[in-house]
PDB file of C-alpha atoms in Angstrom:
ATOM      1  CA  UNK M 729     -19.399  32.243  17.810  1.00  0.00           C
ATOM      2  CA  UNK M 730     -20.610  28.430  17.527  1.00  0.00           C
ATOM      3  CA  UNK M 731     -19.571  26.153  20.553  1.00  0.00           C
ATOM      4  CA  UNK M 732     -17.307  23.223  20.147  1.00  0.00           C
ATOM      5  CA  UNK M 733     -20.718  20.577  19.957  1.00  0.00           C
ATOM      6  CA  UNK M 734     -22.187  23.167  17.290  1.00  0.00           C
ATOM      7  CA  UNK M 735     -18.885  22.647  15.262  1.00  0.00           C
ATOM      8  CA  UNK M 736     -17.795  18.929  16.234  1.00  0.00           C
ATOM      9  CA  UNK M 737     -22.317  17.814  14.864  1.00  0.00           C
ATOM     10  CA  UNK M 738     -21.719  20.101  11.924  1.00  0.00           C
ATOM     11  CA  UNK M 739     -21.064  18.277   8.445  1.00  0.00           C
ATOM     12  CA  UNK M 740     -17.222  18.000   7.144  1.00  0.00           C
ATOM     13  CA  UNK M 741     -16.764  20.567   4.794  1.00  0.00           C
ATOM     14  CA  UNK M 742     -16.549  19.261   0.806  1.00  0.00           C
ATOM     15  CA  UNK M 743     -12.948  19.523   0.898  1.00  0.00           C
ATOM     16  CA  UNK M 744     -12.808  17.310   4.004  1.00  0.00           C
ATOM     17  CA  UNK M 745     -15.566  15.089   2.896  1.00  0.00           C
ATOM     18  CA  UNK M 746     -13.924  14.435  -0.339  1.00  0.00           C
ATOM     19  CA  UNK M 747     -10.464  14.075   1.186  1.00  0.00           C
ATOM     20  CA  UNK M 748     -11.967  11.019   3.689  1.00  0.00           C
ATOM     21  CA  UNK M 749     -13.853   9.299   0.867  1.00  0.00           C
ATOM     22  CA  UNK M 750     -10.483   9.353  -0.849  1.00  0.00           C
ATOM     23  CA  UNK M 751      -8.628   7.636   1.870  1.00  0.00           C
ATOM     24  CA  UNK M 752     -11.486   5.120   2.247  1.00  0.00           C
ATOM     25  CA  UNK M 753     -10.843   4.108  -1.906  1.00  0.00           C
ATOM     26  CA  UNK M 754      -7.356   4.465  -0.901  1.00  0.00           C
ATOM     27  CA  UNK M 755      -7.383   2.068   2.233  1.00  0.00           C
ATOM     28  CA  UNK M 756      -9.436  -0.266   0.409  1.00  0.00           C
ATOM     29  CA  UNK M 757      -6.645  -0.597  -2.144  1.00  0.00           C
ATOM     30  CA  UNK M 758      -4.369  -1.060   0.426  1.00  0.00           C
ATOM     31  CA  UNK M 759      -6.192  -3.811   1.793  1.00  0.00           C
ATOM     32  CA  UNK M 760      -7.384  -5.380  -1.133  1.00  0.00           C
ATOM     33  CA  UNK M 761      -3.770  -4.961  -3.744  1.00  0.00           C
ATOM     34  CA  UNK M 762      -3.774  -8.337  -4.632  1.00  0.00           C
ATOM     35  CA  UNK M 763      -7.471  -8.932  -5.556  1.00  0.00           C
ATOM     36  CA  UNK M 764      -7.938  -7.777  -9.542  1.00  0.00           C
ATOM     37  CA  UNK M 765      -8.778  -4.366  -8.514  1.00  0.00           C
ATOM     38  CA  UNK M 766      -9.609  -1.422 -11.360  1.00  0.00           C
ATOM     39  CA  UNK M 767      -9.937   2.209 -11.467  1.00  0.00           C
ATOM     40  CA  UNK M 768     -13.663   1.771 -13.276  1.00  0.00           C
ATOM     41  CA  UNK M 769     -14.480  -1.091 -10.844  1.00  0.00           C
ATOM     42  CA  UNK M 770     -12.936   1.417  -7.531  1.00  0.00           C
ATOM     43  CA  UNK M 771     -15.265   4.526  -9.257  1.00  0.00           C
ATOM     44  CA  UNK M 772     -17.896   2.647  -9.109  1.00  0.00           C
ATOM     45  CA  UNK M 773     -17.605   1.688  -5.422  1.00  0.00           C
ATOM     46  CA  UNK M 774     -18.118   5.114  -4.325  1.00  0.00           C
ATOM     47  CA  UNK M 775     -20.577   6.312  -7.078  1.00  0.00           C
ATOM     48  CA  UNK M 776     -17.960   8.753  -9.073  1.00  0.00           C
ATOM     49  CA  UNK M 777     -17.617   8.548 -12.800  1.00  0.00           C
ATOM     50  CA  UNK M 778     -14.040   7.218 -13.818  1.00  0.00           C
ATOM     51  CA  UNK M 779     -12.658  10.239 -14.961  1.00  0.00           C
ATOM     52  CA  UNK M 780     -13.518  12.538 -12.040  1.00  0.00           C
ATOM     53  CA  UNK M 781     -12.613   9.609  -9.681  1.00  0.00           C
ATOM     54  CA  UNK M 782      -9.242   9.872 -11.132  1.00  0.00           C
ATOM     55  CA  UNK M 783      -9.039  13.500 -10.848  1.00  0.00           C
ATOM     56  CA  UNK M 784      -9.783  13.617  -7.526  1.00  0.00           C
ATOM     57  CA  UNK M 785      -7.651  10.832  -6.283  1.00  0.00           C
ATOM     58  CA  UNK M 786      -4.591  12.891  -8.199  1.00  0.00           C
ATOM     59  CA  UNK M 787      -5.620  15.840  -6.959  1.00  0.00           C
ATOM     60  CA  UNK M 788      -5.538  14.452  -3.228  1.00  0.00           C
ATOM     61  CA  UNK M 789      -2.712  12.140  -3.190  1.00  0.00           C
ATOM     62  CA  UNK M 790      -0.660  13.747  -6.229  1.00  0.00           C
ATOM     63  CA  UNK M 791      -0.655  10.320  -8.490  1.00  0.00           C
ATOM     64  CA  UNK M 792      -3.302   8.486 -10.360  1.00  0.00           C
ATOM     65  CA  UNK M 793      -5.224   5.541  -8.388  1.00  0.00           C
ATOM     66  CA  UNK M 794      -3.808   3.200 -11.097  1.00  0.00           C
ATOM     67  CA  UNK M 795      -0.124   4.622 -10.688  1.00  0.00           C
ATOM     68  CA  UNK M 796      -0.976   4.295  -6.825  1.00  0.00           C
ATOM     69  CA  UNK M 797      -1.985   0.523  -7.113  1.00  0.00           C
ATOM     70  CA  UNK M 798       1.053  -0.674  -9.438  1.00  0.00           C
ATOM     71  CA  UNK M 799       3.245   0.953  -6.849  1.00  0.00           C
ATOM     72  CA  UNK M 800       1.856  -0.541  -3.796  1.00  0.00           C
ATOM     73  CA  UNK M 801       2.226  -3.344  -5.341  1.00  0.00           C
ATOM     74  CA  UNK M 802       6.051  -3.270  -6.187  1.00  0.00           C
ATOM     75  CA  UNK M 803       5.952  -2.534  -2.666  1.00  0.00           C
ATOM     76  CA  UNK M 804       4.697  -5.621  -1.778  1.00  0.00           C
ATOM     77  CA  UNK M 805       6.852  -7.429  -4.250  1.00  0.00           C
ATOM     78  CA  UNK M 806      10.098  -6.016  -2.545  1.00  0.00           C
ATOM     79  CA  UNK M 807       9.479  -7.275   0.600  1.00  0.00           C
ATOM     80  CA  UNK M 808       8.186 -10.600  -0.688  1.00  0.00           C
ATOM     81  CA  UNK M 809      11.430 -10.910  -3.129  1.00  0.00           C
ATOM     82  CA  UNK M 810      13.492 -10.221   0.279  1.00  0.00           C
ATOM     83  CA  UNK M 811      12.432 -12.242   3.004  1.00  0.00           C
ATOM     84  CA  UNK M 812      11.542 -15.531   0.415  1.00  0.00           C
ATOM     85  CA  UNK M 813      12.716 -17.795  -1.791  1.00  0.00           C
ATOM     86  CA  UNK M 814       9.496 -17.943  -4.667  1.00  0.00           C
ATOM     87  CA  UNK M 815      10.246 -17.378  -7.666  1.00  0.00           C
ATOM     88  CA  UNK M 816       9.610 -13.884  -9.698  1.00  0.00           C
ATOM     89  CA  UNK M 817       7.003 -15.307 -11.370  1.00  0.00           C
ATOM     90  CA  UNK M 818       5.265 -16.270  -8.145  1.00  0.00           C
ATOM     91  CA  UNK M 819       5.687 -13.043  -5.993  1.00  0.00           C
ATOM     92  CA  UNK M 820       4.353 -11.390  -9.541  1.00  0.00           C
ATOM     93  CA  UNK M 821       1.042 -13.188  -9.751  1.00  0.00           C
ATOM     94  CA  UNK M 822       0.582 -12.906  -5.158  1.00  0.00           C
ATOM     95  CA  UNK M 823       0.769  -9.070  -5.274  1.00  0.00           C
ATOM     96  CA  UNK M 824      -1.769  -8.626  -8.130  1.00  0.00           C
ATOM     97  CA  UNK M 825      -0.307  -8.463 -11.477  1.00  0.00           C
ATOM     98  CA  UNK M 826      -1.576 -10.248 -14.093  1.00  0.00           C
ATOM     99  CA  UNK M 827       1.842 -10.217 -16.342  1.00  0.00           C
ATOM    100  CA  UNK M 828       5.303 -11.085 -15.943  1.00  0.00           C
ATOM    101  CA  UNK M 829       5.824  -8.421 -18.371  1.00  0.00           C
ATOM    102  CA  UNK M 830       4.146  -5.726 -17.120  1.00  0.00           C
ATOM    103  CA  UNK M 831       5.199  -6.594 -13.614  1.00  0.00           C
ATOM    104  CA  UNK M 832       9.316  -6.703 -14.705  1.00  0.00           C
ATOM    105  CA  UNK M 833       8.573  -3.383 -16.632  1.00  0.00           C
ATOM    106  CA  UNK M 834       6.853  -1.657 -13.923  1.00  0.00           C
ATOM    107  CA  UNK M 835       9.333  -2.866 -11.363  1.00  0.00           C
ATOM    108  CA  UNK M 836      12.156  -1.827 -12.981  1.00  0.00           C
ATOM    109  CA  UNK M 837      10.653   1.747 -13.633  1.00  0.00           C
ATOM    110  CA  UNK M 838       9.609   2.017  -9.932  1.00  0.00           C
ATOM    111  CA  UNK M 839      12.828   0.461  -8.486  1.00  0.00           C
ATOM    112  CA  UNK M 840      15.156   1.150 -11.276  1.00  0.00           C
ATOM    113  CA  UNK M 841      16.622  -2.712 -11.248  1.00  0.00           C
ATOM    114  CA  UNK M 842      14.629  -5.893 -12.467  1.00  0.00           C
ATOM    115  CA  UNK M 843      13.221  -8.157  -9.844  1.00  0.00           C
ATOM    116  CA  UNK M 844      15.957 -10.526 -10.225  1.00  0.00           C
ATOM    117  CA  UNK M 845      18.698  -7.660 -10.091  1.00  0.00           C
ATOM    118  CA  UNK M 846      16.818  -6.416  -6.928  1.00  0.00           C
ATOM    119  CA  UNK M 847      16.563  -9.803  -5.188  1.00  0.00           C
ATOM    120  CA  UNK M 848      20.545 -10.457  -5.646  1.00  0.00           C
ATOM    121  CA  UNK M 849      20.965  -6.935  -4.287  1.00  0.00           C
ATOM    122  CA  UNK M 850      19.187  -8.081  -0.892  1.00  0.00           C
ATOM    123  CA  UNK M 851      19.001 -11.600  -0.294  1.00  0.00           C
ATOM    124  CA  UNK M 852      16.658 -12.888   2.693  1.00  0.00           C
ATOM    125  CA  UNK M 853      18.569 -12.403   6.146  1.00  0.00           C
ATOM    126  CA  UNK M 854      18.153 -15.451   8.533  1.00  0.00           C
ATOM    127  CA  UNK M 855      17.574 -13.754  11.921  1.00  0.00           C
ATOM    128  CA  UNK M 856      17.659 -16.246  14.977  1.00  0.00           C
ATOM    129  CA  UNK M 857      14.827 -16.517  16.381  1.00  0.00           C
ATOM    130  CA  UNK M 858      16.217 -15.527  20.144  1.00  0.00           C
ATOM    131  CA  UNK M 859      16.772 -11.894  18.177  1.00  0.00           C
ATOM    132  CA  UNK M 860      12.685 -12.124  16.727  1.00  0.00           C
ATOM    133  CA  UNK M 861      11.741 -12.591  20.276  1.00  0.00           C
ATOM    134  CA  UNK M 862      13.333 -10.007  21.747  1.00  0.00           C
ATOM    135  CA  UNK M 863      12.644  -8.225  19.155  1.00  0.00           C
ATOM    136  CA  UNK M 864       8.741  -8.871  19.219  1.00  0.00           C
ATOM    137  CA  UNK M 865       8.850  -8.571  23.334  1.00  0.00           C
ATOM    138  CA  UNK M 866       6.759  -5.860  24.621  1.00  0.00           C
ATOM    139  CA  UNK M 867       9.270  -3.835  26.674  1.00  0.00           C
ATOM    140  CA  UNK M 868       8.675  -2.261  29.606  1.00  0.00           C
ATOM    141  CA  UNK M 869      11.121   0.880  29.151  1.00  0.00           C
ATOM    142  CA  UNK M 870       9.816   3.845  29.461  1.00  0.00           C
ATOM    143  CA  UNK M 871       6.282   3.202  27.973  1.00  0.00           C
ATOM    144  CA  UNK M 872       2.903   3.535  29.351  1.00  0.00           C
ATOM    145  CA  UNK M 873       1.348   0.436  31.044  1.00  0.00           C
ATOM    146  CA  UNK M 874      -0.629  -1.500  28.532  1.00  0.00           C
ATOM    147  CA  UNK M 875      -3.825  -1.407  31.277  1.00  0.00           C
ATOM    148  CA  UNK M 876      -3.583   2.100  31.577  1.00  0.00           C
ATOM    149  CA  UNK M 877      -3.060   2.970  35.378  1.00  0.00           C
ATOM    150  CA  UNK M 878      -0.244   4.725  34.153  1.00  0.00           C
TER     151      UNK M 878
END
C-alpha cells in the first residue's frame, strides 16, 4: 500500500495531466479574450497539433476551443453592453472580434437577440455609490477574521 508522500511525489496520471494542461489553454483564453487569439496559434503554445488540440479541449470541456472563445467573448460583450454607454461597434472590437458581422451573428446565436435588442432589454442601472460601498465593505458577520486568529 503506498503512503500518502509516495502518492502526493508520484506523477498525475495522463488523464489528469491532460485535463490541467487543458485548463492552463483554457485560463489563458480567459485571460487573454481580447488579444487576436487562434486555435493554431493556442496548439502551438502547448506543443499539440491543431486537430488533436481541438479534440482534446472538446473532449474535456464538451465544446470546441474556438466555440469556447466566441462565447466568452459574448460574455464579455453582455456585461460591457450593460453597465456602458459605447457603442456596438466599440464593445465588438474591446472583446476580440474582428467583425461587426460576425460579432452580431454570433451574438444573436449565443443570446438569441442582437446586441442592440439585448442592450434595450437591460439598460445600465445607476447604483449610488453609498449602495457600492456597502456593497464593496468587508463585513464582519459571521466570517473568519481576515488575519486568521480566528
Amino acid at each position: 500500500m503506498p503512503t500518502p508522500t509516495a502518492t502526493s511525489t508520484s506523477a498525475p496520471a495522463p488523464a489528469e495531466a491532460r485535463n490541467r494542461l487543458m485548463l492552463r489553454v483554457r485560463n489563458a483564453m480567459d485571460r487573454h479574450y481580447a488579444r487576436p487569439l487562434d486555435v493554431p496559434g493556442l496548439a502551438a503554445s502547448i506543443d499539440m497539433s491543431e486537430a488533436h488540440f481541438i479534440r482534446t479541449f472538446k473532449a474535456v470541456f464538451g465544446e470546441t476551443p474556438y466555440r469556447y472563445l466566441q462565447r466568452r467573448r459574448v460574455e464579455r460583450a453582455m456585461f460591457a453592453l450593460r453597465q456602458s454607454r459605447r457603442s456596438v461597434t466599440d464593445v465588438c472590437f474591446d472583446v476580440g472580434f474582428n467583425s461587426l458581422g460576425t460579432f452580431s451573428r454570433t451574438f444573436k446565436e449565443i443570446v438569441c437577440v442582437s446586441p442592440s435588442e439585448y442592450r434595450g432589454l437591460y439598460p445600465p442601472v445607476a447604483v449610488p455609490t453609498c449602495f457600492f460601498k456597502a456593497w464593496a465593505r468587508p463585513s464582519s458577520f459571521g466570517e473568519a477574521p481576515a488575519d486568521g486568529d480566528g
